[in-house]
């Protein structure tokens, strides 16, 4: 059985013609690395986030690593995070020489369980890296109450949460460090790239050093290096894409929320009871619906692979899975993590599947996907 309909991917970027033209202008301008487009992109995002300093980078991974460095976190320090994220979230902790500590997730939000975060705090804990999976924030009031009480820094992995809100405030407009990714599948993209929202001009200057070899320039030909930086700057080519994407952020978020609403309508209120699957939480005033993830009913080994294959081969619909539990990767097992430590993360990591959700997707695409999922799961 093969669908006559065209392939429907789970994600795909939309780059409009004005953005493509703007990239052409940069390429013809004689200045293609970090320059006026980067400055304009940073200024626009700073305004969007209520005037907080924003700096751009070439990924949403180095943003978190640099935030940890600015916070002075390193060997001997513990950083608490979730096992259900892209592995970058935990890798950056190891990268700065600190120790990753995982806390299990909440089965409904699929984000860090903040009770478990509190239980994991030790005298060595220096920071928390919460992840807003699929664009759904954690309880931000509670998160920052915990951070204040235990004197911890927060590096928000908001890679998926550009455009998300908490009680009417944008994610990024408040809090401590907030890291965004502009990787190709994210709600707005620069091809690859990232941005970090910081607290003070001093932190922003330090971020500039860490992103370019630790260099400070002064006067006509003054240059000094006083910290070890890397090569993490965004180019004007990337920033031109980012500016074009950012101009559409309100429409992008609104369309994704409308698609999510249609998903819930099409699945209907009896889908979970009939199929044994679990839909994501409904959070239209906070989530940007970066991903639309369902948890499959457990049919033992191969559950997810069989479902993904059935959708692909029977209906020409692509899926993804976000994510396999980080603590069960070989490098993390070698650090002492093993099965059974975070049972909710392990179950969700095995059974979560990401259905199509992207800006160019139509309501008919949602209907087609839901019909296929129902045909596979409801016997
Ligand atoms: C995309 C993503 C990252 C990494 O971003 P890059 O720009 O690819 O480095 C980190 N964490 C989460 C949750 C992500 O979705």
Tab-separated table of C-alpha atoms and ligand atoms in Angstrom:
chain	number	residue	atom	x	y	z
A	1	UNK	CA	0.000	0.000	0.000
A	2	UNK	CA	1.552	3.288	-1.058
A	3	UNK	CA	-0.184	6.638	-0.856
A	4	UNK	CA	-0.717	8.532	-4.080
A	5	UNK	CA	-0.317	11.737	-2.086
A	6	UNK	CA	3.023	13.613	-2.054
A	7	UNK	CA	5.469	12.985	0.791
A	8	UNK	CA	4.571	14.951	3.931
A	9	UNK	CA	7.706	15.554	6.050
A	10	UNK	CA	7.479	16.126	9.812
A	11	UNK	CA	9.226	19.484	9.418
A	12	UNK	CA	10.424	21.766	6.660
A	13	UNK	CA	11.637	25.383	6.538
A	14	UNK	CA	9.772	28.091	4.603
A	15	UNK	CA	12.034	30.793	3.167
A	16	UNK	CA	10.135	33.544	1.319
A	17	UNK	CA	11.345	35.268	-1.860
A	18	UNK	CA	12.109	38.547	-0.046
A	19	UNK	CA	14.491	36.653	2.230
A	20	UNK	CA	16.148	34.911	-0.700
A	21	UNK	CA	16.610	38.322	-2.353
A	22	UNK	CA	18.071	39.748	0.888
A	23	UNK	CA	20.611	36.924	0.998
A	24	UNK	CA	21.532	37.732	-2.613
A	25	UNK	CA	22.073	41.359	-1.617
A	26	UNK	CA	24.447	40.316	1.170
A	27	UNK	CA	26.371	38.054	-1.200
A	28	UNK	CA	26.780	40.940	-3.667
A	29	UNK	CA	27.593	43.533	-0.991
A	30	UNK	CA	31.267	42.776	-0.433
A	31	UNK	CA	30.720	41.927	3.274
A	32	UNK	CA	29.425	38.437	4.040
A	33	UNK	CA	30.679	37.634	7.547
A	34	UNK	CA	29.406	39.264	10.796
A	35	UNK	CA	28.413	42.850	9.986
A	36	UNK	CA	25.382	45.114	9.689
A	37	UNK	CA	22.851	42.274	9.251
A	38	UNK	CA	24.036	40.591	12.450
A	39	UNK	CA	23.773	43.909	14.288
A	40	UNK	CA	20.280	44.532	12.928
A	41	UNK	CA	19.128	41.000	13.833
A	42	UNK	CA	20.484	41.351	17.381
A	43	UNK	CA	18.885	44.801	17.771
A	44	UNK	CA	15.472	43.577	16.567
A	45	UNK	CA	15.536	40.596	18.898
A	46	UNK	CA	16.655	42.765	21.809
A	47	UNK	CA	13.644	45.017	21.234
A	48	UNK	CA	11.361	41.947	20.988
A	49	UNK	CA	12.712	40.722	24.331
A	50	UNK	CA	12.041	44.001	26.124
A	51	UNK	CA	15.480	45.550	25.672
A	52	UNK	CA	17.534	42.698	27.142
A	53	UNK	CA	20.958	42.191	25.494
A	54	UNK	CA	20.908	39.568	22.700
A	55	UNK	CA	23.931	38.134	20.899
A	56	UNK	CA	23.912	35.780	17.900
A	57	UNK	CA	26.060	32.690	17.344
A	58	UNK	CA	26.493	29.901	14.817
A	59	UNK	CA	24.446	27.377	16.842
A	60	UNK	CA	22.024	26.966	19.702
A	61	UNK	CA	24.580	24.678	21.346
A	62	UNK	CA	27.508	27.076	21.767
A	63	UNK	CA	25.014	29.615	23.187
A	64	UNK	CA	24.477	27.318	26.201
A	65	UNK	CA	28.156	26.481	26.535
A	66	UNK	CA	29.015	30.194	26.541
A	67	UNK	CA	26.275	30.959	29.083
A	68	UNK	CA	27.794	28.325	31.397
A	69	UNK	CA	31.255	29.877	30.895
A	70	UNK	CA	29.946	33.377	31.628
A	71	UNK	CA	28.363	31.993	34.829
A	72	UNK	CA	31.779	30.629	35.794
A	73	UNK	CA	30.591	27.014	35.850
A	74	UNK	CA	33.284	24.347	35.478
A	75	UNK	CA	35.007	21.396	37.130
A	76	UNK	CA	33.462	20.343	40.449
A	77	UNK	CA	30.118	21.995	39.667
A	78	UNK	CA	26.878	20.124	39.038
A	79	UNK	CA	24.245	21.218	36.523
A	80	UNK	CA	20.755	19.698	36.572
A	81	UNK	CA	18.924	19.005	33.322
A	82	UNK	CA	16.404	16.687	31.638
A	83	UNK	CA	17.198	13.341	29.990
A	84	UNK	CA	14.637	14.083	27.258
A	85	UNK	CA	16.304	16.640	25.012
A	86	UNK	CA	18.671	16.842	22.104
A	87	UNK	CA	22.010	15.575	23.446
A	88	UNK	CA	23.509	19.071	23.067
A	89	UNK	CA	21.757	20.117	26.287
A	90	UNK	CA	23.837	17.716	28.399
A	91	UNK	CA	26.975	17.750	26.239
A	92	UNK	CA	27.580	21.454	26.957
A	93	UNK	CA	27.754	20.680	30.688
A	94	UNK	CA	30.543	18.157	30.054
A	95	UNK	CA	32.165	20.542	27.565
A	96	UNK	CA	32.804	23.137	30.315
A	97	UNK	CA	34.112	20.437	32.672
A	98	UNK	CA	31.063	20.338	34.950
A	99	UNK	CA	28.992	17.278	35.914
A	100	UNK	CA	25.564	16.637	34.354
A	101	UNK	CA	22.870	15.582	36.830
A	102	UNK	CA	19.552	14.418	35.404
A	103	UNK	CA	16.116	14.722	36.967
A	104	UNK	CA	13.143	12.752	35.620
A	105	UNK	CA	10.384	14.383	33.586
A	106	UNK	CA	6.682	14.995	34.153
A	107	UNK	CA	4.602	12.509	32.119
A	108	UNK	CA	2.103	15.164	30.968
A	109	UNK	CA	4.351	18.113	30.091
A	110	UNK	CA	7.296	15.826	29.197
A	111	UNK	CA	9.498	18.581	30.640
A	112	UNK	CA	11.613	18.488	33.808
A	113	UNK	CA	9.619	17.528	36.903
A	114	UNK	CA	10.504	20.465	39.158
A	115	UNK	CA	9.946	18.397	42.338
A	116	UNK	CA	12.643	16.028	41.080
A	117	UNK	CA	14.881	18.993	40.240
A	118	UNK	CA	14.631	20.225	43.816
A	119	UNK	CA	15.376	16.744	45.135
A	120	UNK	CA	18.522	16.568	42.958
A	121	UNK	CA	20.069	19.783	44.335
A	122	UNK	CA	23.309	19.300	46.307
A	123	UNK	CA	25.835	21.792	47.727
A	124	UNK	CA	27.708	21.435	44.403
A	125	UNK	CA	24.728	22.370	42.206
A	126	UNK	CA	25.389	25.624	40.350
A	127	UNK	CA	22.793	25.765	37.584
A	128	UNK	CA	19.663	24.292	36.022
A	129	UNK	CA	19.176	23.861	32.270
A	130	UNK	CA	15.416	23.448	31.701
A	131	UNK	CA	14.262	22.488	28.206
A	132	UNK	CA	10.925	23.652	26.776
A	133	UNK	CA	10.185	20.543	24.748
A	134	UNK	CA	8.006	21.205	21.685
A	135	UNK	CA	7.903	24.867	22.790
A	136	UNK	CA	6.005	24.274	26.053
A	137	UNK	CA	7.619	26.188	28.952
A	138	UNK	CA	8.013	24.662	32.412
A	139	UNK	CA	6.286	26.384	35.357
A	140	UNK	CA	8.491	29.467	35.132
A	141	UNK	CA	7.390	30.911	38.496
A	142	UNK	CA	8.329	27.705	40.260
A	143	UNK	CA	11.594	27.327	38.273
A	144	UNK	CA	12.835	30.771	39.291
A	145	UNK	CA	11.607	30.336	42.873
A	146	UNK	CA	13.793	27.203	43.109
A	147	UNK	CA	16.737	29.012	41.495
A	148	UNK	CA	16.440	31.959	43.891
A	149	UNK	CA	16.044	29.752	46.958
A	150	UNK	CA	19.179	27.725	46.160
A	151	UNK	CA	21.154	30.556	44.546
A	152	UNK	CA	21.411	28.813	41.160
A	153	UNK	CA	21.923	30.195	37.659
A	154	UNK	CA	19.444	29.169	34.957
A	155	UNK	CA	20.409	28.561	31.340
A	156	UNK	CA	17.068	28.140	29.589
A	157	UNK	CA	17.350	25.770	26.634
A	158	UNK	CA	14.628	27.577	24.710
A	159	UNK	CA	15.919	26.177	21.397
A	160	UNK	CA	12.361	25.145	20.522
A	161	UNK	CA	10.541	28.015	22.225
A	162	UNK	CA	10.994	31.123	20.062
A	163	UNK	CA	7.538	32.772	20.166
A	164	UNK	CA	6.370	30.837	23.252
A	165	UNK	CA	4.970	32.694	26.265
A	166	UNK	CA	4.483	32.344	30.000
A	167	UNK	CA	1.505	34.226	31.492
A	168	UNK	CA	1.575	36.739	28.647
A	169	UNK	CA	5.332	37.339	28.770
A	170	UNK	CA	7.569	36.125	25.946
A	171	UNK	CA	10.065	33.392	26.745
A	172	UNK	CA	13.316	35.358	26.513
A	173	UNK	CA	11.852	38.615	27.848
A	174	UNK	CA	12.518	37.619	31.463
A	175	UNK	CA	14.617	35.173	33.444
A	176	UNK	CA	18.368	34.492	33.424
A	177	UNK	CA	20.223	33.238	30.313
A	178	UNK	CA	17.855	32.215	27.498
A	179	UNK	CA	19.232	30.221	24.564
A	180	UNK	CA	17.505	29.893	21.179
A	181	UNK	CA	18.425	27.783	18.153
A	182	UNK	CA	17.892	28.700	14.503
A	183	UNK	CA	18.743	25.232	13.174
A	184	UNK	CA	16.870	24.385	9.973
A	185	UNK	CA	13.834	22.731	11.615
A	186	UNK	CA	13.250	25.354	14.291
A	187	UNK	CA	10.269	27.775	14.137
A	188	UNK	CA	12.559	30.436	12.689
A	189	UNK	CA	15.866	29.484	11.099
A	190	UNK	CA	19.145	30.924	9.850
A	191	UNK	CA	20.130	27.567	8.291
A	192	UNK	CA	22.199	26.940	11.404
A	193	UNK	CA	22.546	29.452	14.217
A	194	UNK	CA	21.500	30.569	17.653
A	195	UNK	CA	20.929	33.539	19.943
A	196	UNK	CA	21.540	34.095	23.626
A	197	UNK	CA	19.575	36.565	25.754
A	198	UNK	CA	21.746	37.930	28.565
A	199	UNK	CA	21.280	40.046	31.671
A	200	UNK	CA	23.839	42.867	31.550
A	201	UNK	CA	26.122	44.731	29.136
A	202	UNK	CA	29.086	43.079	30.920
A	203	UNK	CA	27.719	39.610	30.170
A	204	UNK	CA	27.100	40.657	26.550
A	205	UNK	CA	30.706	41.837	26.181
A	206	UNK	CA	31.955	38.551	27.610
A	207	UNK	CA	29.689	36.668	25.169
A	208	UNK	CA	31.266	38.629	22.299
A	209	UNK	CA	34.718	37.550	23.476
A	210	UNK	CA	33.777	33.898	23.846
A	211	UNK	CA	32.290	33.835	20.360
A	212	UNK	CA	35.442	35.217	18.688
A	213	UNK	CA	38.716	33.913	20.126
A	214	UNK	CA	38.527	36.073	23.247
A	215	UNK	CA	39.456	39.135	21.215
A	216	UNK	CA	38.820	42.741	22.296
A	217	UNK	CA	39.632	45.484	19.799
A	218	UNK	CA	40.280	49.123	20.627
A	219	UNK	CA	41.331	52.273	18.796
A	220	UNK	CA	42.563	51.946	15.222
A	221	UNK	CA	44.760	48.880	15.609
A	222	UNK	CA	44.454	47.810	19.261
A	223	UNK	CA	43.837	44.139	19.974
A	224	UNK	CA	44.072	41.980	23.085
A	225	UNK	CA	43.032	38.473	24.150
A	226	UNK	CA	42.281	37.883	27.847
A	227	UNK	CA	39.970	34.819	27.813
A	228	UNK	CA	39.958	31.619	25.746
A	229	UNK	CA	37.230	32.058	23.152
A	230	UNK	CA	36.222	29.990	20.144
A	231	UNK	CA	34.853	30.657	16.652
A	232	UNK	CA	31.122	30.911	17.076
A	233	UNK	CA	30.028	34.062	15.244
A	234	UNK	CA	27.012	34.294	12.936
A	235	UNK	CA	27.590	35.569	9.373
A	236	UNK	CA	25.578	38.301	7.636
A	237	UNK	CA	24.372	35.638	5.195
A	238	UNK	CA	22.760	33.768	8.104
A	239	UNK	CA	21.484	36.975	9.729
A	240	UNK	CA	19.767	38.008	6.486
A	241	UNK	CA	17.833	34.729	6.576
A	242	UNK	CA	17.084	35.315	10.267
A	243	UNK	CA	15.761	38.835	9.672
A	244	UNK	CA	13.402	37.548	6.966
A	245	UNK	CA	12.179	34.747	9.219
A	246	UNK	CA	11.842	36.950	12.293
A	247	UNK	CA	9.606	39.376	10.365
A	248	UNK	CA	7.036	36.533	10.188
A	249	UNK	CA	7.257	35.243	13.756
A	250	UNK	CA	3.723	36.280	14.756
A	251	UNK	CA	2.184	34.605	11.711
A	252	UNK	CA	4.348	31.494	12.154
A	253	UNK	CA	3.296	31.028	15.779
A	254	UNK	CA	-0.376	31.736	15.010
A	255	UNK	CA	-0.414	29.203	12.155
A	256	UNK	CA	1.248	26.501	14.241
A	257	UNK	CA	-1.272	27.044	17.027
A	258	UNK	CA	-4.111	26.808	14.484
A	259	UNK	CA	-2.652	23.547	13.131
A	260	UNK	CA	-2.389	22.185	16.686
A	261	UNK	CA	-6.021	23.124	17.384
A	262	UNK	CA	-7.042	21.275	14.235
A	263	UNK	CA	-5.023	18.230	15.311
A	264	UNK	CA	-6.987	18.089	18.599
A	265	UNK	CA	-10.307	18.610	16.787
A	266	UNK	CA	-9.568	15.870	14.263
A	267	UNK	CA	-8.325	13.402	16.867
A	268	UNK	CA	-11.461	14.083	18.895
A	269	UNK	CA	-12.052	13.612	22.595
A	270	UNK	CA	-12.256	9.806	22.357
A	271	UNK	CA	-8.961	9.218	20.516
A	272	UNK	CA	-6.888	8.578	23.636
A	273	UNK	CA	-9.408	6.106	25.092
A	274	UNK	CA	-9.817	4.269	21.772
A	275	UNK	CA	-6.132	4.106	20.821
A	276	UNK	CA	-4.263	4.070	24.129
A	277	UNK	CA	-2.057	6.880	22.765
A	278	UNK	CA	-1.497	10.184	24.573
A	279	UNK	CA	-1.800	13.599	22.906
A	280	UNK	CA	0.314	16.604	23.969
A	281	UNK	CA	-1.077	19.059	26.516
A	282	UNK	CA	-3.286	21.784	25.085
A	283	UNK	CA	-1.415	25.048	25.704
A	284	UNK	CA	-2.464	27.547	23.049
A	285	UNK	CA	-1.514	30.620	25.075
A	286	UNK	CA	1.986	29.394	25.970
A	287	UNK	CA	3.372	26.803	23.526
A	288	UNK	CA	4.529	27.796	20.043
A	289	UNK	CA	3.831	24.180	18.975
A	290	UNK	CA	7.326	23.644	17.634
A	291	UNK	CA	6.526	19.916	17.605
A	292	UNK	CA	3.313	17.913	17.843
A	293	UNK	CA	4.236	14.736	19.691
A	294	UNK	CA	2.078	11.779	20.651
A	295	UNK	CA	3.021	8.963	23.031
A	296	UNK	CA	2.222	5.581	21.485
A	297	UNK	CA	0.483	2.736	23.303
A	298	UNK	CA	3.198	0.304	24.418
A	299	UNK	CA	3.285	-2.815	22.247
A	300	UNK	CA	6.731	-3.850	23.422
A	301	UNK	CA	9.995	-3.688	21.451
A	302	UNK	CA	9.623	-2.156	17.998
A	303	UNK	CA	6.479	-0.185	18.885
A	304	UNK	CA	7.743	3.118	17.528
A	305	UNK	CA	9.719	1.736	14.600
A	306	UNK	CA	6.650	-0.208	13.428
A	307	UNK	CA	4.445	2.880	13.714
A	308	UNK	CA	6.943	5.106	11.883
A	309	UNK	CA	7.321	2.513	9.127
A	310	UNK	CA	3.540	2.120	8.780
A	311	UNK	CA	3.034	5.875	8.364
A	312	UNK	CA	5.931	6.187	5.930
A	313	UNK	CA	5.247	3.131	3.784
A	314	UNK	CA	1.468	3.106	3.953
A	315	UNK	CA	0.704	6.832	3.871
A	316	UNK	CA	3.847	8.645	2.667
A	317	UNK	CA	3.996	10.627	5.927
A	318	UNK	CA	7.300	11.339	7.668
A	319	UNK	CA	7.783	11.359	11.435
A	320	UNK	CA	10.592	12.011	13.869
A	321	UNK	CA	11.290	11.197	17.506
A	322	UNK	CA	12.385	13.792	20.053
A	323	UNK	CA	14.168	12.355	21.931
A	324	UNK	CA	15.977	9.174	22.937
A	325	UNK	CA	16.926	9.477	26.642
A	326	UNK	CA	20.370	11.088	26.876
A	327	UNK	CA	21.448	9.120	29.952
A	328	UNK	CA	21.287	5.826	28.034
A	329	UNK	CA	23.782	6.871	25.332
A	330	UNK	CA	27.122	5.029	25.610
A	331	UNK	CA	29.083	8.105	26.670
A	332	UNK	CA	26.613	8.755	29.495
A	333	UNK	CA	26.445	5.093	30.554
A	334	UNK	CA	30.226	5.307	30.849
A	335	UNK	CA	29.634	8.092	33.389
A	336	UNK	CA	27.478	5.757	35.507
A	337	UNK	CA	23.956	6.297	34.179
A	338	UNK	CA	21.797	3.240	33.504
A	339	UNK	CA	18.286	1.926	32.837
A	340	UNK	CA	15.764	2.397	35.585
A	341	UNK	CA	17.160	5.706	36.845
A	342	UNK	CA	14.561	7.905	35.124
A	343	UNK	CA	11.577	5.655	34.343
A	344	UNK	CA	9.251	8.340	32.951
A	345	UNK	CA	11.947	9.614	30.573
A	346	UNK	CA	12.755	6.065	29.527
A	347	UNK	CA	9.125	5.236	28.703
A	348	UNK	CA	8.500	8.476	26.839
A	349	UNK	CA	11.876	8.263	25.100
A	350	UNK	CA	10.839	4.859	23.744
A	351	UNK	CA	7.253	5.714	22.758
A	352	UNK	CA	7.226	9.371	21.690
A	353	UNK	CA	6.758	10.157	18.026
A	354	UNK	CA	6.662	13.532	16.303
A	355	UNK	CA	3.916	14.128	13.747
A	356	UNK	CA	4.187	16.683	10.915
A	357	UNK	CA	4.082	20.343	12.030
A	358	UNK	CA	5.541	23.227	10.021
A	359	UNK	CA	4.584	26.677	8.754
A	360	UNK	CA	3.706	25.618	5.187
A	361	UNK	CA	1.539	22.735	6.391
A	362	UNK	CA	-2.190	22.914	5.619
A	363	UNK	CA	-5.320	21.895	7.517
A	364	UNK	CA	-5.762	19.146	4.883
A	365	UNK	CA	-2.290	17.824	5.803
A	366	UNK	CA	-3.454	17.610	9.439
A	367	UNK	CA	-6.613	15.733	8.397
A	368	UNK	CA	-4.579	13.323	6.272
A	369	UNK	CA	-2.161	12.666	9.158
A	370	UNK	CA	-4.881	12.107	11.752
A	371	UNK	CA	-6.769	9.719	9.445
A	372	UNK	CA	-3.582	7.709	8.919
A	373	UNK	CA	-2.711	7.621	12.639
A	374	UNK	CA	-6.224	6.483	13.517
A	375	UNK	CA	-6.140	3.778	10.826
A	376	UNK	CA	-2.891	2.416	12.271
A	377	UNK	CA	-3.688	2.686	15.999
A	378	UNK	CA	-7.410	2.018	16.254
A	379	UNK	CA	-8.239	-1.541	15.343
B	1	LIG	C1	17.879	22.269	18.301
B	1	LIG	C2	18.112	22.064	19.741
B	1	LIG	C3	19.361	22.282	20.338
B	1	LIG	C4	20.615	22.564	19.565
B	1	LIG	O1	20.547	23.610	18.707
B	1	LIG	P1	21.612	23.702	17.503
B	1	LIG	O2	21.344	25.036	16.929
B	1	LIG	O3	21.325	22.572	16.574
B	1	LIG	O4	22.974	23.600	18.107
B	1	LIG	C5	19.468	22.150	21.705
B	1	LIG	N1	18.418	21.817	22.459
B	1	LIG	C6	17.213	21.591	21.937
B	1	LIG	C7	16.074	21.258	22.845
B	1	LIG	C8	17.017	21.686	20.563
B	1	LIG	O5	15.809	21.426	20.043
